[in-house]
XYZ file of C-alpha atoms in Angstrom:
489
model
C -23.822 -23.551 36.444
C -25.003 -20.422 34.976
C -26.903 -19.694 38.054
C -23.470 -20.096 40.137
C -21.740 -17.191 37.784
C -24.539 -14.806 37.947
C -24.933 -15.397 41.817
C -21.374 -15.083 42.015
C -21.219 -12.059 39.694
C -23.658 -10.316 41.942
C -21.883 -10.942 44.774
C -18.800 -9.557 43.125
C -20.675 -6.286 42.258
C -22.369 -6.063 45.572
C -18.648 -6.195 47.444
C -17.349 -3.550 45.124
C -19.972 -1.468 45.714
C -19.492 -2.144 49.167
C -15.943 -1.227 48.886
C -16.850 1.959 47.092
C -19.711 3.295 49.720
C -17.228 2.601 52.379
C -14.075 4.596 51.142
C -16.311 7.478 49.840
C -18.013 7.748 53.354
C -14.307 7.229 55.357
C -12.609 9.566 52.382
C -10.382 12.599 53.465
C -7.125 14.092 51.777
C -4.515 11.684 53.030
C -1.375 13.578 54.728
C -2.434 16.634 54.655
C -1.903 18.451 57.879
C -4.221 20.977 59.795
C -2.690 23.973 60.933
C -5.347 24.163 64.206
C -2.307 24.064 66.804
C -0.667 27.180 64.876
C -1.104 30.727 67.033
C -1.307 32.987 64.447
C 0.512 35.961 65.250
C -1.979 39.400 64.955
C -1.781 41.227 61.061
C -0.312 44.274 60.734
C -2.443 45.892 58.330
C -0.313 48.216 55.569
C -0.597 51.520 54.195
C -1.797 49.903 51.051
C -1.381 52.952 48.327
C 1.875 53.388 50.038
C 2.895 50.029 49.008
C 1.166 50.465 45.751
C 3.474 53.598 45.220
C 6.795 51.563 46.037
C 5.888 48.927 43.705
C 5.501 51.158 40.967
C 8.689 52.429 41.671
C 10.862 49.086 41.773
C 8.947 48.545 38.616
C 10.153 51.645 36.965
C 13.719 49.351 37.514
C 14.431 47.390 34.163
C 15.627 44.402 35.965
C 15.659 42.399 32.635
C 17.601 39.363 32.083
C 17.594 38.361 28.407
C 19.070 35.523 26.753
C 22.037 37.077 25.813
C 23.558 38.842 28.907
C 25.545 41.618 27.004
C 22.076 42.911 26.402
C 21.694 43.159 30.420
C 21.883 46.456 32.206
C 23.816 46.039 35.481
C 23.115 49.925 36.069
C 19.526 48.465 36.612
C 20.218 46.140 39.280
C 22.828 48.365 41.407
C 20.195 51.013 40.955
C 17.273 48.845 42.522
C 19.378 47.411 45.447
C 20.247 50.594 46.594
C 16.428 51.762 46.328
C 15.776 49.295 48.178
C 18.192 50.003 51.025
C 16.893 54.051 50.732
C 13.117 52.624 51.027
C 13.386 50.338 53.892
C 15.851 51.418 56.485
C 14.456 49.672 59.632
C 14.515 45.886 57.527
C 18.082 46.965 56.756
C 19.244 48.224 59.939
C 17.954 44.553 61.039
C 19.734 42.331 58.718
C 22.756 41.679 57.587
C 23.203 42.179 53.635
C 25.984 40.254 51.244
C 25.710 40.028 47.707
C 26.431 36.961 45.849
C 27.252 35.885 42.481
C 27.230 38.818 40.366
C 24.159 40.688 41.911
C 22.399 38.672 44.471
C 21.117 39.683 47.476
C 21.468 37.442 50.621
C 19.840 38.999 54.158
C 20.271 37.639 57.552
C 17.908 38.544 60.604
C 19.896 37.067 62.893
C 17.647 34.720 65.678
C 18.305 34.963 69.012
C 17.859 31.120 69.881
C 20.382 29.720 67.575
C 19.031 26.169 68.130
C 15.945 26.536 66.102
C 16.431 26.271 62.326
C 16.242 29.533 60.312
C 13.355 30.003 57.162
C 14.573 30.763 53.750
C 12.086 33.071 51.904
C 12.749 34.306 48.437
C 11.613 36.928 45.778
C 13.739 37.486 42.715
C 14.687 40.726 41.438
C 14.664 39.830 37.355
C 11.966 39.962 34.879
C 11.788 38.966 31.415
C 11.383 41.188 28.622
C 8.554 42.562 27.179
C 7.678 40.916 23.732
C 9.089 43.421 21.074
C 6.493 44.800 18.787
C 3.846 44.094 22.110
C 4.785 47.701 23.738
C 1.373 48.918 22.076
C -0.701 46.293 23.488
C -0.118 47.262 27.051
C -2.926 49.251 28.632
C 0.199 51.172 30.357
C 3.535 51.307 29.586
C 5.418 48.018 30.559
C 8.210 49.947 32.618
C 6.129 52.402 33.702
C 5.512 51.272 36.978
C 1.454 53.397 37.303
C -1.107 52.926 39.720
C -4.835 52.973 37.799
C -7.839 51.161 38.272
C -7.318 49.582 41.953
C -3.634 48.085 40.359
C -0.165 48.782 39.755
C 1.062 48.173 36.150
C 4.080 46.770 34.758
C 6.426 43.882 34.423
C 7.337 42.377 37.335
C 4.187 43.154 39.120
C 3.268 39.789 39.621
C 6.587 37.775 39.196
C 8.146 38.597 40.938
C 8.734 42.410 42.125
C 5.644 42.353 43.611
C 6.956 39.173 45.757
C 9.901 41.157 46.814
C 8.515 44.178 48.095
C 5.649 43.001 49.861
C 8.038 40.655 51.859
C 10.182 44.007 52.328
C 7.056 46.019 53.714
C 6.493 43.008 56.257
C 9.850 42.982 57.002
C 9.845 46.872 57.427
C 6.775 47.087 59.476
C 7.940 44.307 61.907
C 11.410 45.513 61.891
C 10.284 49.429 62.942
C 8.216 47.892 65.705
C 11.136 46.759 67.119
C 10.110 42.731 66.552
C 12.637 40.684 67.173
C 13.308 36.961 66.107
C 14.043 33.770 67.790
C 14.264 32.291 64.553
C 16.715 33.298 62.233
C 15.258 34.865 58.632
C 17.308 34.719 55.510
C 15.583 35.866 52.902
C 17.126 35.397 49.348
C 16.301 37.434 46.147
C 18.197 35.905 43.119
C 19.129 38.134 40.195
C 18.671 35.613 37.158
C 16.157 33.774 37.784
C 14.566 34.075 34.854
C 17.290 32.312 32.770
C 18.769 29.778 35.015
C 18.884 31.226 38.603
C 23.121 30.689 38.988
C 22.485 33.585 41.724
C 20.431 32.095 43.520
C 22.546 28.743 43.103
C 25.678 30.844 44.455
C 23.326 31.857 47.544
C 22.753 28.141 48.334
C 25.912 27.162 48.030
C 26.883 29.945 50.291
C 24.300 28.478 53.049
C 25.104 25.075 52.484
C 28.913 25.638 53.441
C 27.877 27.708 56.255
C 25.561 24.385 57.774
C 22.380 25.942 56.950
C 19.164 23.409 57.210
C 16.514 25.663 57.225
C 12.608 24.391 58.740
C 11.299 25.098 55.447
C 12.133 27.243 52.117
C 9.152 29.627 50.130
C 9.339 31.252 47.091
C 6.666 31.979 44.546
C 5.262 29.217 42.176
C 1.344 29.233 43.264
C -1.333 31.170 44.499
C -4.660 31.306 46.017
C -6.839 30.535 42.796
C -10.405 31.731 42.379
C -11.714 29.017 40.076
C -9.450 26.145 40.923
C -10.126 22.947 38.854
C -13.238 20.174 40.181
C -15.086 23.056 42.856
C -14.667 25.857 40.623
C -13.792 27.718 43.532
C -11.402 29.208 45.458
C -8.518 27.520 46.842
C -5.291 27.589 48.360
C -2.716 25.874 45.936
C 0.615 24.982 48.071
C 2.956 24.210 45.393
C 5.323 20.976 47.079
C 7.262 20.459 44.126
C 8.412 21.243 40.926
C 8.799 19.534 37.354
C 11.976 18.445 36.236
C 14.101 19.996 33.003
C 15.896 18.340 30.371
C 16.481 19.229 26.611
C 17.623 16.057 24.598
C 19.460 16.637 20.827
C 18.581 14.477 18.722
C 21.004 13.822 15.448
C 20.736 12.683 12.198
C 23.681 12.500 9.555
C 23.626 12.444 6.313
C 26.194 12.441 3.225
C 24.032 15.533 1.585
C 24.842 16.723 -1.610
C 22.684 18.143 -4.106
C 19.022 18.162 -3.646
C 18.481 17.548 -7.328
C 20.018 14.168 -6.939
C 18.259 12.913 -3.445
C 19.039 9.278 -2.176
C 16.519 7.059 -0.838
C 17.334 8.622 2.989
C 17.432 12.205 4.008
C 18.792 13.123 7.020
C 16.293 15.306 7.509
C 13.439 12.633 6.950
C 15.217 9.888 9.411
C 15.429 13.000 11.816
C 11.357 13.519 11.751
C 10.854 9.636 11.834
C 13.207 9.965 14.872
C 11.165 13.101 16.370
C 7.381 11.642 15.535
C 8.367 8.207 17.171
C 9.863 10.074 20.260
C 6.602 12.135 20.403
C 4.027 9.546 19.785
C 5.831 7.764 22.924
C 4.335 9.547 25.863
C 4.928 8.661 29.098
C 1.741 7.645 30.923
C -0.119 9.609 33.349
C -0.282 8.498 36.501
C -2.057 8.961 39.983
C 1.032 9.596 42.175
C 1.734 12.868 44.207
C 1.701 15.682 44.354
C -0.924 15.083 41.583
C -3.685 13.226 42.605
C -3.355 14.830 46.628
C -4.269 17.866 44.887
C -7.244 15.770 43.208
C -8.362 14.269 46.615
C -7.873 17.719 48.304
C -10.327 19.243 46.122
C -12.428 16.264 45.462
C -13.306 16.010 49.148
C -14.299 19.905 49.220
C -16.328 19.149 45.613
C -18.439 16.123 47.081
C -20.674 13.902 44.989
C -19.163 12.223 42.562
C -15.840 13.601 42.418
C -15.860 12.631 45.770
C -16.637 8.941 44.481
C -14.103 9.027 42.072
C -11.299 10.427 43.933
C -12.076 7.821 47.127
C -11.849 5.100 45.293
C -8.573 5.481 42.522
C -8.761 1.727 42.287
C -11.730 1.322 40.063
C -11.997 5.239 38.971
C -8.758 5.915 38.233
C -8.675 5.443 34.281
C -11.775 7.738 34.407
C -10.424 10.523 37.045
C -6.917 10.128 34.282
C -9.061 11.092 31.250
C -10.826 13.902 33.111
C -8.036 15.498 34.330
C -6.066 15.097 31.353
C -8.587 16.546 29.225
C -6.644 19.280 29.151
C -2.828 20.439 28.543
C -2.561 22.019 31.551
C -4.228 18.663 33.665
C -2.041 16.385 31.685
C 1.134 18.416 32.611
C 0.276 17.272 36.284
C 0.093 13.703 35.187
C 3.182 12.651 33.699
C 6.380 13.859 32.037
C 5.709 15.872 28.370
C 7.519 15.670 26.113
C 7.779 18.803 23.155
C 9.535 19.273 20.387
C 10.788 22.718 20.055
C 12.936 23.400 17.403
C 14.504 21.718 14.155
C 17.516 22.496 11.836
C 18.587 20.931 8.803
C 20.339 22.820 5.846
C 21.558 26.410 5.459
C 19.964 26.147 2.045
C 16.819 24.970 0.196
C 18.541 23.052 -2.580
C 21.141 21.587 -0.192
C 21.032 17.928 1.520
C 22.338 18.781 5.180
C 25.141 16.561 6.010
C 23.559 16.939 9.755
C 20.063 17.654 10.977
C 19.210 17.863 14.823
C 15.855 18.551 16.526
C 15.575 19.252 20.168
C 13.043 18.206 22.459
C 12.532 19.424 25.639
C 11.255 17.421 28.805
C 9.290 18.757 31.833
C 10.128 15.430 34.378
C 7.375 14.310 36.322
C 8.792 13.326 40.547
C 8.839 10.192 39.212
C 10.302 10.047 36.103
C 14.713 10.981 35.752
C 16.898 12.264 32.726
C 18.239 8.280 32.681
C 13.936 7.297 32.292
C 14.122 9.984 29.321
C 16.508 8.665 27.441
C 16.254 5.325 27.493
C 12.203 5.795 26.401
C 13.726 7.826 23.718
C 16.118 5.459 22.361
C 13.427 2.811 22.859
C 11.357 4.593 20.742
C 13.078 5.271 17.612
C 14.361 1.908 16.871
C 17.258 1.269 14.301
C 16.593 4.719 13.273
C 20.337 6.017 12.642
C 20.374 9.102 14.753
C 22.347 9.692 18.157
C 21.485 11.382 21.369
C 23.189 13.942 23.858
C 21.762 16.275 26.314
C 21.508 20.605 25.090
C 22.478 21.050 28.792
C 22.677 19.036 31.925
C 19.379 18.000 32.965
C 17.632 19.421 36.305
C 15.806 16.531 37.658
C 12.032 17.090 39.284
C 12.567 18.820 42.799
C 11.851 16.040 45.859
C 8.418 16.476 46.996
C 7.560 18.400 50.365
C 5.675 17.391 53.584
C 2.364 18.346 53.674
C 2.170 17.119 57.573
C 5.829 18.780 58.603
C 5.460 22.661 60.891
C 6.433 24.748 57.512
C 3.542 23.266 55.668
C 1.400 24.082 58.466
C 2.676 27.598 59.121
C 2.275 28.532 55.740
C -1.087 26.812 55.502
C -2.384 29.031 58.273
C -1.126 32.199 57.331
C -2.616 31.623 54.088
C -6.008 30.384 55.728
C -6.323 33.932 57.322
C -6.076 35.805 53.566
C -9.040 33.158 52.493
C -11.058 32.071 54.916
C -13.201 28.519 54.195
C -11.135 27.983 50.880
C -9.605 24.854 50.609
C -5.826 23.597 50.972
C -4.405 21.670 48.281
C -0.893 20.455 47.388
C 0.427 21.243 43.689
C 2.911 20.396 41.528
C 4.810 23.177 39.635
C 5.168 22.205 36.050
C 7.770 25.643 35.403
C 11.064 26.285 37.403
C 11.513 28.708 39.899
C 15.059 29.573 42.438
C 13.885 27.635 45.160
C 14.855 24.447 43.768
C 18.596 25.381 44.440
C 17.611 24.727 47.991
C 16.690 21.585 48.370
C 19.884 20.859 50.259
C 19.666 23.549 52.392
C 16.179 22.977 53.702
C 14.069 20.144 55.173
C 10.899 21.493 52.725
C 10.456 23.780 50.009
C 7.451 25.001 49.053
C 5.956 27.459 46.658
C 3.026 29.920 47.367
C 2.144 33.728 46.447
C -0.680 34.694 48.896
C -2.713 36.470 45.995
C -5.671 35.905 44.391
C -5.728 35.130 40.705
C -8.086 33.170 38.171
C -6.561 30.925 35.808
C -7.261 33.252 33.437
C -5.084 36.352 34.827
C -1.841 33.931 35.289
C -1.675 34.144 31.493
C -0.958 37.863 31.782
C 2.573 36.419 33.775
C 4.909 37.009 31.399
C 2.196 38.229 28.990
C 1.037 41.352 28.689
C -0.671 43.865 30.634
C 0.897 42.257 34.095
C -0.710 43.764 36.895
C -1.579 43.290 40.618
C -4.553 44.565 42.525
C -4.021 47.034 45.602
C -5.534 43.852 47.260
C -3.399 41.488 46.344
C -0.512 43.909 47.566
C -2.138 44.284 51.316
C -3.030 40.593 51.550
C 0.936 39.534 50.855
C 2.373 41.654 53.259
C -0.337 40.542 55.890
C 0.767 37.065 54.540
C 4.618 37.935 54.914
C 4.244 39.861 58.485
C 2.342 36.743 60.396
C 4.632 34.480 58.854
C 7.828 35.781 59.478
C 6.108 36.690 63.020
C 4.452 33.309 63.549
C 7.492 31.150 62.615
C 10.081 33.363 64.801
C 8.331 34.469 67.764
């Protein structure tokens, strides 16, 4: 008998290992399209320090959106838009301008085979503010907009002026060379984005009612990064989706009174029961896309092990789970977090609050909805007496894009030609960004900013000390001119 179990056991392990030589030697990226049968269209190649100069410029525009909109400048944003019809004539003379919302802008290069379906590209015009007390910290000033050390300086630089007027300088160069579109090209640059996008919302809405379906939407949300994750290498991260958004309020309420006389139950301590139990409930990561194509995409460039691991999810995946989610910013791509953010309980140290609320905010995983949310969050605390609503409607995770469809492949090759050999690999935005207005309004959205950046410069987005190199600058608007050339020729 025990000569039948460890026969059979060996024959068990034998299969399996089988099963894993097989997969790892058949293993490649599933879905994920070549861009071979794509003619590139020729780069232009830009008067770099030109550019440079213009960027510094648009920076010197304090395009801020704070939270609280009285503190806005609308002087800032008239002023920019009509720099930017001064600075680029030929783009203008092209298109057709509106402005939507309360400062928008929505441009039309009309196609001249109305049959094929039009590209959506966006750049937004807003930044956020500088950090007060931070001003000192910056190796130039923030608003300054100055050219030093192979960069321009200033907020915005990166997200996302520097978007905007590199897609402007392709759209100038092409325009004064008298190119002219089959395809139509509406390009969108959203005034709020950084606290909510409603502009860009407006915009959609706008297409939608006029029967837009566009082949494919881009706006910025990823990059070309020089020491991706697993090859420690370059590679070109095509964002296909983004996270989800929801803020839940979580309530406690109390009689209060006088703190000298406590009952047995404080609101405030059945709130942080409430608010550890929803914490300690995470939802579990999980293999699913855009996630682990990213992980195979990589993987398969890596070879070895990972390529081991990632061929074979059925008896690695706990393993490739506790890798990756090693660390906050792997785990993000895993599953819906969940973060408590802030707490209030009493205007008053020796008063019992008669209410105390925390609120939590959710980042939703493609597979995970506002309904999932809340019912793991009621789950979670029980019989604890405290009641639920959302801070805000919740924005559920974006759908996720084709990686096999033409946009994915037109992108993917113009971004192949600004790094060469560097692998493709889908991603999952775990922030927001305007395109997500257009899901209905597009067959695919995706989100790429053909730039080079380690992980560790993307901290300085938002941060301080923003900056982009002079090439960075030239390789975007090569990126934006064969694009716009490739898809509408």
């Amino acid at each position: 008998m025990r000569k039948k179990i460890a026969w059979a056991v060996l024959l068990g392990l034998g299969v399996a290992a089988g099963v894993v030589a097989w997969n790892t030697a058949t293993f490649s990226p599933e879905g994920l399209a070549q861009a071979n049968d794509i003619k590139l269209a020729p780069a232009i190649e830009p008067d770099v320090n030109a550019a440079a100069s213009r960027l510094g410029a648009a920076i010197r525009f304090e395009t801020v959106s704070n939270q609280d909109p009285a503190q806005n400048r609308l002087d800032q944003w008239q002023g920019f838009q009509a720099w930017l019809q001064a600075t680029y004539p030929a783009a203008h003379k092209a298109m057709q301008r509106e402005i939507v919302g309360k400062a928008t802008l929505l441009y039309t290069w009309p196609g001249s085979d109305t049959s094929l379906q039009p590209i959506i590209l966006m750049a937004h015009q807003d930044v956020v503010p500088v950090t007060p007390g931070t001003e000192g910290d910056w190796k130039h000033p923030p608003f300054a907009g100055v050219i030093a050390d192979g960069a321009v300086w200033g907020r915005g630089a990166v997200d996302d002026k520097g978007s905007l007027v590199t897609l402007f300088e392709a759209a100038e160069l092409l325009a004064a060379k008298g190119f002219k579109p089959k395809r139509t090209i509406i390009i969108v640059s959203g005034h709020d984005e950084e606290v909510g996008g409603t502009g860009a919302q407006a915009a959609a809405e706008v297409l939608k009612a006029r029967g837009v379906k566009s082949l494919f939407t881009l706006d910025e949300g990823s990059a070309i990064i020089n020491d991706a994750p697993i090859i420690n290498g370059p590679a070109i991260m095509i964002a296909v989706a983004e996270k989800g958004y929801a803020t839940l309020r979580v309530t406690a309420k109390a009689p209060g009174g006088h703190s000298s006389m406590p009952p047995e139950e404080i609101g405030t301590v059945t709130l942080a029961k409430a608010i550890t139990a929803i914490h300690a409930s995470q939802f579990p990561a999980r293999l699913d896309q855009p996630a682990f194509g990213t992980i195979e995409a990589l993987a398969a460039e890596k070879g070895g092990l990972m390529k081991v691991l990632a061929a074979n999810p059925w008896l690695f995946g706990s393993l490739i789970k506790s890798q990756m989610g090693s660390s906050p910013a792997g785990a993000a791509q895993l599953h819906t977090t969940i973060a408590p953010t802030m707490l209030q309980g009493s205007p008053k140290e020796n008063v019992l609050p008669q209410e105390a609320f925390g609120l939590v905010n959710y980042r939703l995983a493609p597979w995970d909805s506002s309904a999932d949310v809340l019912a793991r969050a009621k789950q979670a605390v029980g019989k604890l007496p405290v009641t639920f609503s959302w801070e805000r409607e919740p924005r559920e995770a974006s759908p996720v894009s084709s990686t096999t469809s033409q946009g994915w492949k037109l992108i993917r090759a113009a971004a192949e030609a600004e790094a060469p050999g560097a692998p493709v690999a889908p991603f999952l935005v775990v922030g927001g960004t305007d395109s997500r207005y257009m899901n209905d309004v597009s067959q695919d959205t995706y989100r790429f900013q053909a730039l080079r950046l380690s992980s560790k410069e993307t901290k300085m987005i938002h941060g301080t000390n923003e900056h982009i190199s002079t090439e960075n600058l030239a390789s975007m608007i090569r990126f934006f001119t064969r694009l716009i050339a490739t898809s509408a020729s």
